[in-house]
mmCIF file with all atom_site columns, C-alpha atoms in Angstrom:
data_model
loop_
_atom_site.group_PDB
_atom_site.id
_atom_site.type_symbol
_atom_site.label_atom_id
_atom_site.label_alt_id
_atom_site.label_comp_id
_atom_site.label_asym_id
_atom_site.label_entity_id
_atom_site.label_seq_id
_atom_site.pdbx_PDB_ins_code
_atom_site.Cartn_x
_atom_site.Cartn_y
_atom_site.Cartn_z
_atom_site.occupancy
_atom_site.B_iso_or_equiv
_atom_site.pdbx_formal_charge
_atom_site.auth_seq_id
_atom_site.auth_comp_id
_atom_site.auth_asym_id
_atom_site.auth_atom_id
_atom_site.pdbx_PDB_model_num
ATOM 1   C CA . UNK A 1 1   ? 15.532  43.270 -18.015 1.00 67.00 ? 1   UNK A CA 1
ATOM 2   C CA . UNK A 1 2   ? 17.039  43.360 -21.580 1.00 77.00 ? 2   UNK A CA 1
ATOM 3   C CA . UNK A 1 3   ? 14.130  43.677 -24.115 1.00 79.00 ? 3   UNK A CA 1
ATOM 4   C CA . UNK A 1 4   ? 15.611  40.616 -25.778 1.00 78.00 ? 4   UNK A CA 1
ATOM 5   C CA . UNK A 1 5   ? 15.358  38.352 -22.867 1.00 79.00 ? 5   UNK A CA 1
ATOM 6   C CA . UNK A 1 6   ? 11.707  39.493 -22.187 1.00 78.00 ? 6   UNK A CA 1
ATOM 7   C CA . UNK A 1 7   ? 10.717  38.416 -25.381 1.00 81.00 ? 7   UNK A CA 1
ATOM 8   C CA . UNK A 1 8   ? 11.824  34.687 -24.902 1.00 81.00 ? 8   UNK A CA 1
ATOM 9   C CA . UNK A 1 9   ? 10.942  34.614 -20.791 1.00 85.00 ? 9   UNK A CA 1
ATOM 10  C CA . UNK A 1 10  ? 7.724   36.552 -21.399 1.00 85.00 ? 10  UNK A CA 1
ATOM 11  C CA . UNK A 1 11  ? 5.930   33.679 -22.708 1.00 88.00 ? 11  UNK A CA 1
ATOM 12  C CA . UNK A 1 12  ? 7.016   30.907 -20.889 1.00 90.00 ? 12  UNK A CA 1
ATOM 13  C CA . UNK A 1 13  ? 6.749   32.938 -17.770 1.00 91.00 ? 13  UNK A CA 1
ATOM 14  C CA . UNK A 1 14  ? 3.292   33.226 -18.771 1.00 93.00 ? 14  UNK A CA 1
ATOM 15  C CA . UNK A 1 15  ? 2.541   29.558 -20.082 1.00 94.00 ? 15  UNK A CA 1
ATOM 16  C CA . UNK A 1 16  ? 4.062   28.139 -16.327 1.00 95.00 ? 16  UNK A CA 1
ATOM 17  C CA . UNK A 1 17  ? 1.615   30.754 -14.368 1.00 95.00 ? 17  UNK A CA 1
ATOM 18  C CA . UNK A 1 18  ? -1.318  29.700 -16.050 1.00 96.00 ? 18  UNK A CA 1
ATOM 19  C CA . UNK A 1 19  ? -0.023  25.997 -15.466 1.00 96.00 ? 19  UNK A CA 1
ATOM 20  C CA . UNK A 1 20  ? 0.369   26.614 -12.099 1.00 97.00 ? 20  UNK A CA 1
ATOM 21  C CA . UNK A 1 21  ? -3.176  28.585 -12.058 1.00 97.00 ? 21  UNK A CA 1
ATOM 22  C CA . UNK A 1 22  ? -4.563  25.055 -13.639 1.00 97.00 ? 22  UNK A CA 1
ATOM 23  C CA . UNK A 1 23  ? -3.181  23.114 -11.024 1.00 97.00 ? 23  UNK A CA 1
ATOM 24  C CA . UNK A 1 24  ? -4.347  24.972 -8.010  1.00 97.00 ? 24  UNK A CA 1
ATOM 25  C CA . UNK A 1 25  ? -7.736  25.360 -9.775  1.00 97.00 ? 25  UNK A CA 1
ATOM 26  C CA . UNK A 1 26  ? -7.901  21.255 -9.689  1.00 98.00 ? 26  UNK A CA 1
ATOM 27  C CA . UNK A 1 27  ? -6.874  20.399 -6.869  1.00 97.00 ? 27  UNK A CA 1
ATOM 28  C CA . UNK A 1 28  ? -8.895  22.888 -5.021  1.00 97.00 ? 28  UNK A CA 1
ATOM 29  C CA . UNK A 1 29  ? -12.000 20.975 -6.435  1.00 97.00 ? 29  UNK A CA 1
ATOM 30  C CA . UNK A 1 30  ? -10.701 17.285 -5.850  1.00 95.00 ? 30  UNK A CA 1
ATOM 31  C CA . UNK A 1 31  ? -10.315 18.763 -2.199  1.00 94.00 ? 31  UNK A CA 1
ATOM 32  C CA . UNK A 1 32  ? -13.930 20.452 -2.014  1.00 94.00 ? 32  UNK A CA 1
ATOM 33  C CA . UNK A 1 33  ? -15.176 17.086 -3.564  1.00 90.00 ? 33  UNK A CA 1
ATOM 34  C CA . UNK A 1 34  ? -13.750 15.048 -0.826  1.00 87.00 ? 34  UNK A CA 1
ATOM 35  C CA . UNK A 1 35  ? -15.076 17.315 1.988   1.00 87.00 ? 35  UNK A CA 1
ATOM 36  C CA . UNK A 1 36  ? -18.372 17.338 0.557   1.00 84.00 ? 36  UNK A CA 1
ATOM 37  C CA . UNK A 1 37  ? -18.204 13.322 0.623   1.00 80.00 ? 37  UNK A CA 1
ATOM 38  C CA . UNK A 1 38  ? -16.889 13.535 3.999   1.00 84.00 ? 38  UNK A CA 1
ATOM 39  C CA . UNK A 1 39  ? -19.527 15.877 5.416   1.00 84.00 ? 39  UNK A CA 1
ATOM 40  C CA . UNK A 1 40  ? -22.452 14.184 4.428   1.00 86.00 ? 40  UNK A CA 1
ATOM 41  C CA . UNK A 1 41  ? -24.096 11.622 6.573   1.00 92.00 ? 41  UNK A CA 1
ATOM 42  C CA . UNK A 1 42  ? -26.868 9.378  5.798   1.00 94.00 ? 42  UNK A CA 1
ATOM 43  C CA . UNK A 1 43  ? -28.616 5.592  6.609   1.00 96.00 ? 43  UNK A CA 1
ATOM 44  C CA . UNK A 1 44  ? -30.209 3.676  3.670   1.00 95.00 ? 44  UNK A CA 1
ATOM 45  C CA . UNK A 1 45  ? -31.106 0.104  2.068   1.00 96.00 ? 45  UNK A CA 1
ATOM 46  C CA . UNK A 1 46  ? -29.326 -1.790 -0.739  1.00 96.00 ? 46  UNK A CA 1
ATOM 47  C CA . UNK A 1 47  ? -31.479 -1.562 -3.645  1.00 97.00 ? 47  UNK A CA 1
ATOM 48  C CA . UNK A 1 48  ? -29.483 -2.548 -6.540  1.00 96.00 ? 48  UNK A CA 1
ATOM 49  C CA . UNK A 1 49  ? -26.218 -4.168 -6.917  1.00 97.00 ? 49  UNK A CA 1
ATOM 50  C CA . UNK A 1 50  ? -24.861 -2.908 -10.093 1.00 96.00 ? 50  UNK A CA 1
ATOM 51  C CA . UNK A 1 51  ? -21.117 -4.600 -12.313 1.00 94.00 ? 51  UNK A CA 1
ATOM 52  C CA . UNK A 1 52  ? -20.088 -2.797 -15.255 1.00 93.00 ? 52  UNK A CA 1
ATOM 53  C CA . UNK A 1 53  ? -17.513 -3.936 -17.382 1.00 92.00 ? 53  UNK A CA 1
ATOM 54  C CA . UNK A 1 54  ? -15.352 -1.115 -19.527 1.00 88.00 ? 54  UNK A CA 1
ATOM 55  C CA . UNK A 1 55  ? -13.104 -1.698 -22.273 1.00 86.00 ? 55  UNK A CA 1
ATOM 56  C CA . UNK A 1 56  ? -10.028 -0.256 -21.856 1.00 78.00 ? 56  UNK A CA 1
ATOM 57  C CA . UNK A 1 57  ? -7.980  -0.658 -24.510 1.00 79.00 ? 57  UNK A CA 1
ATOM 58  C CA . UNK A 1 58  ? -4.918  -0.060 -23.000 1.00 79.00 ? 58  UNK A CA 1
ATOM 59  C CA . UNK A 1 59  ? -5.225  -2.316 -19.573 1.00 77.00 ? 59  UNK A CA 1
ATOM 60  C CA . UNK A 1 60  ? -8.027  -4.708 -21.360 1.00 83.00 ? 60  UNK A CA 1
ATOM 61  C CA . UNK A 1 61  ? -11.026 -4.620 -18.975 1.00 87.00 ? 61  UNK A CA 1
ATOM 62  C CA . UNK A 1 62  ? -12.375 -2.340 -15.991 1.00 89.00 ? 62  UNK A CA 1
ATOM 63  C CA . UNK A 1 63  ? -14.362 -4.010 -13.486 1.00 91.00 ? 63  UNK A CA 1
ATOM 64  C CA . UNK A 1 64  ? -16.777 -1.253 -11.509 1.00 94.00 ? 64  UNK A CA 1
ATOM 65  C CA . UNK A 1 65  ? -18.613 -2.512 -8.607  1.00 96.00 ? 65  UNK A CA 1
ATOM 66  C CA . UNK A 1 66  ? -21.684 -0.423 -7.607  1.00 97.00 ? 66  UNK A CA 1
ATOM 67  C CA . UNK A 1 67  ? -24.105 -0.481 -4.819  1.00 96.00 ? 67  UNK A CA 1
ATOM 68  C CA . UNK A 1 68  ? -26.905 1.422  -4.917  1.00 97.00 ? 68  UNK A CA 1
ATOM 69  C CA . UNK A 1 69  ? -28.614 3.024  -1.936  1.00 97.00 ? 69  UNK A CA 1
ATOM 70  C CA . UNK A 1 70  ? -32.003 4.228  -0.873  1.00 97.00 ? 70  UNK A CA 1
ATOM 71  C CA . UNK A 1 71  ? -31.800 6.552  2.007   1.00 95.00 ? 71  UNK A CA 1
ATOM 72  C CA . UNK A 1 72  ? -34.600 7.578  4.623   1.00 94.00 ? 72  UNK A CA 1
ATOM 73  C CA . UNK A 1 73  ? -34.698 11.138 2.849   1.00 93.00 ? 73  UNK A CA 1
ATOM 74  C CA . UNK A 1 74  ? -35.694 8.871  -0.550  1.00 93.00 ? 74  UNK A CA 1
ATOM 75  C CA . UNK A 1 75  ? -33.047 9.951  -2.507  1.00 93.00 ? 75  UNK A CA 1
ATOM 76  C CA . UNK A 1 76  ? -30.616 7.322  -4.406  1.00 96.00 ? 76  UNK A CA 1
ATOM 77  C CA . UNK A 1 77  ? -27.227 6.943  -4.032  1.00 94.00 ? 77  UNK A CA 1
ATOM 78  C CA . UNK A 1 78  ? -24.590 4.999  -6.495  1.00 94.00 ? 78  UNK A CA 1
ATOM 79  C CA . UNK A 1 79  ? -21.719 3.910  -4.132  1.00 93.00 ? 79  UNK A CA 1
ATOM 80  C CA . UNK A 1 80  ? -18.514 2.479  -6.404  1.00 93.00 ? 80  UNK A CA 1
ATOM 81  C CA . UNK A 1 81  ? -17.079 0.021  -4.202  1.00 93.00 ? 81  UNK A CA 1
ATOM 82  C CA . UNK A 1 82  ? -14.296 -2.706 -4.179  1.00 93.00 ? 82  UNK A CA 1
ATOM 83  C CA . UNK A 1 83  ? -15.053 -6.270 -5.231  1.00 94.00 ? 83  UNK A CA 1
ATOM 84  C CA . UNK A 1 84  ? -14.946 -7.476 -1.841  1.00 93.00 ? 84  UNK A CA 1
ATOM 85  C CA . UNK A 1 85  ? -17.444 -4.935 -0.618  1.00 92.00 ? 85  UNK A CA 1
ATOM 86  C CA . UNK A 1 86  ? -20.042 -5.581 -3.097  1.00 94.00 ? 86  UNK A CA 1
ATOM 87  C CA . UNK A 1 87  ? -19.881 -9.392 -2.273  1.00 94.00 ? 87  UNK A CA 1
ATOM 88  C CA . UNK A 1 88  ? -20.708 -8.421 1.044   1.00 93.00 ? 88  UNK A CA 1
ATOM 89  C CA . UNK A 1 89  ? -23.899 -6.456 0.894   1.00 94.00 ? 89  UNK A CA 1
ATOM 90  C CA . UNK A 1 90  ? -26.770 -8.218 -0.577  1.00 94.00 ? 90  UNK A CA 1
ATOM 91  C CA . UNK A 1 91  ? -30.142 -6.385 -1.587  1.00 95.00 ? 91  UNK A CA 1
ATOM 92  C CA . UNK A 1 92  ? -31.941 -5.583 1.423   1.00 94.00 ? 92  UNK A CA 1
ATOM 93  C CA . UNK A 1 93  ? -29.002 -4.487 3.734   1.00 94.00 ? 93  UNK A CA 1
ATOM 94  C CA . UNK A 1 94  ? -29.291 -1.503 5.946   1.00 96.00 ? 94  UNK A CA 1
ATOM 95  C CA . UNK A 1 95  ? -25.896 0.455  5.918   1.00 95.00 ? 95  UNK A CA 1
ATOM 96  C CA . UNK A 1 96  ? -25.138 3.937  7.503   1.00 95.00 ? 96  UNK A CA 1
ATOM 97  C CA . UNK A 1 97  ? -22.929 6.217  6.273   1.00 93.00 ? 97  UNK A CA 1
ATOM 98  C CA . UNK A 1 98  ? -21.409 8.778  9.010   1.00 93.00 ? 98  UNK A CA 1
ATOM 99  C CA . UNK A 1 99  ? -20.100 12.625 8.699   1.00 90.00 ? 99  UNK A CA 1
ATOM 100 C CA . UNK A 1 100 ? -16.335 12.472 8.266   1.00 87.00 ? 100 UNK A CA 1
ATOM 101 C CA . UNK A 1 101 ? -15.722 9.086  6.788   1.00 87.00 ? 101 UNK A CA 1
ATOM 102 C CA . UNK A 1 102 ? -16.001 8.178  3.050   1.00 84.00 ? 102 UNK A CA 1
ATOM 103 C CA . UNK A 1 103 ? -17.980 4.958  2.847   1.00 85.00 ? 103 UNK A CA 1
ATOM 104 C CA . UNK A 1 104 ? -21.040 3.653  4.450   1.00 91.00 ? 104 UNK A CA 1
ATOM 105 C CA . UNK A 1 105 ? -20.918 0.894  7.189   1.00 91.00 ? 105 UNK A CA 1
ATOM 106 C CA . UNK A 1 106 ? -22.559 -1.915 6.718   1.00 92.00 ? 106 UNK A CA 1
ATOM 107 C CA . UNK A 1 107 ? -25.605 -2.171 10.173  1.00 89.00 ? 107 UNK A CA 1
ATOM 108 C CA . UNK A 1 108 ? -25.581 -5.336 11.761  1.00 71.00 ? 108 UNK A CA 1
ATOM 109 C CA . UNK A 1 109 ? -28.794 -7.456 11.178  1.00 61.00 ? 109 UNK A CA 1
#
């Protein structure tokens, strides 16, 4: 390669790998996040229903919907769930949450 033509590729060859590096780097941890969600399994009890409001100032207000568990093991979970979902579960409700799906299931009473 010309000397010339290496100076002005060089760097953007350079700029796109690390890009690219970036990229892969990202999306390999959205990926292990979602396995991680997907592997775990637990049942628990509604203790708190929480609804956050964020200013955005570009789309006006955020609505966040969060249910917060209790599991057997005692550990708390924060579950951010549609609208619809948190109407449904009221404080109290047992809900189980299996290995390879993403959001608890609400147990029949």
């Amino acid at each position: 390669m010309d000397p010339a033509k290496a100076v002005v590729f060089g760097p953007i060859v350079i700029f796109f790998g690390v890009f690219l590096l970036l990229i892969i780097g990202f999306l390999a941890f959205v990926v292990k996040l979602l396995l991680k969600a997907k592997a775990s399994a637990w049942v628990g009890e509604v203790v708190e229903k929480k609804h956050k409001v964020i200013d955005d100032f570009d789309e006006g207000e955020q609505h966040r919907f969060i249910v917060v568990f209790k599991t057997t093991e005692g550990k708390t979970l924060n579950v951010e769930v549609s609208h619809d979902i948190w109407e449904d579960y009221k404080v109290g409700d047992k809900a189980e949450k299996k290995a390879g799906t993403l959001w608890p299931e609400k147990l029949s009473e």
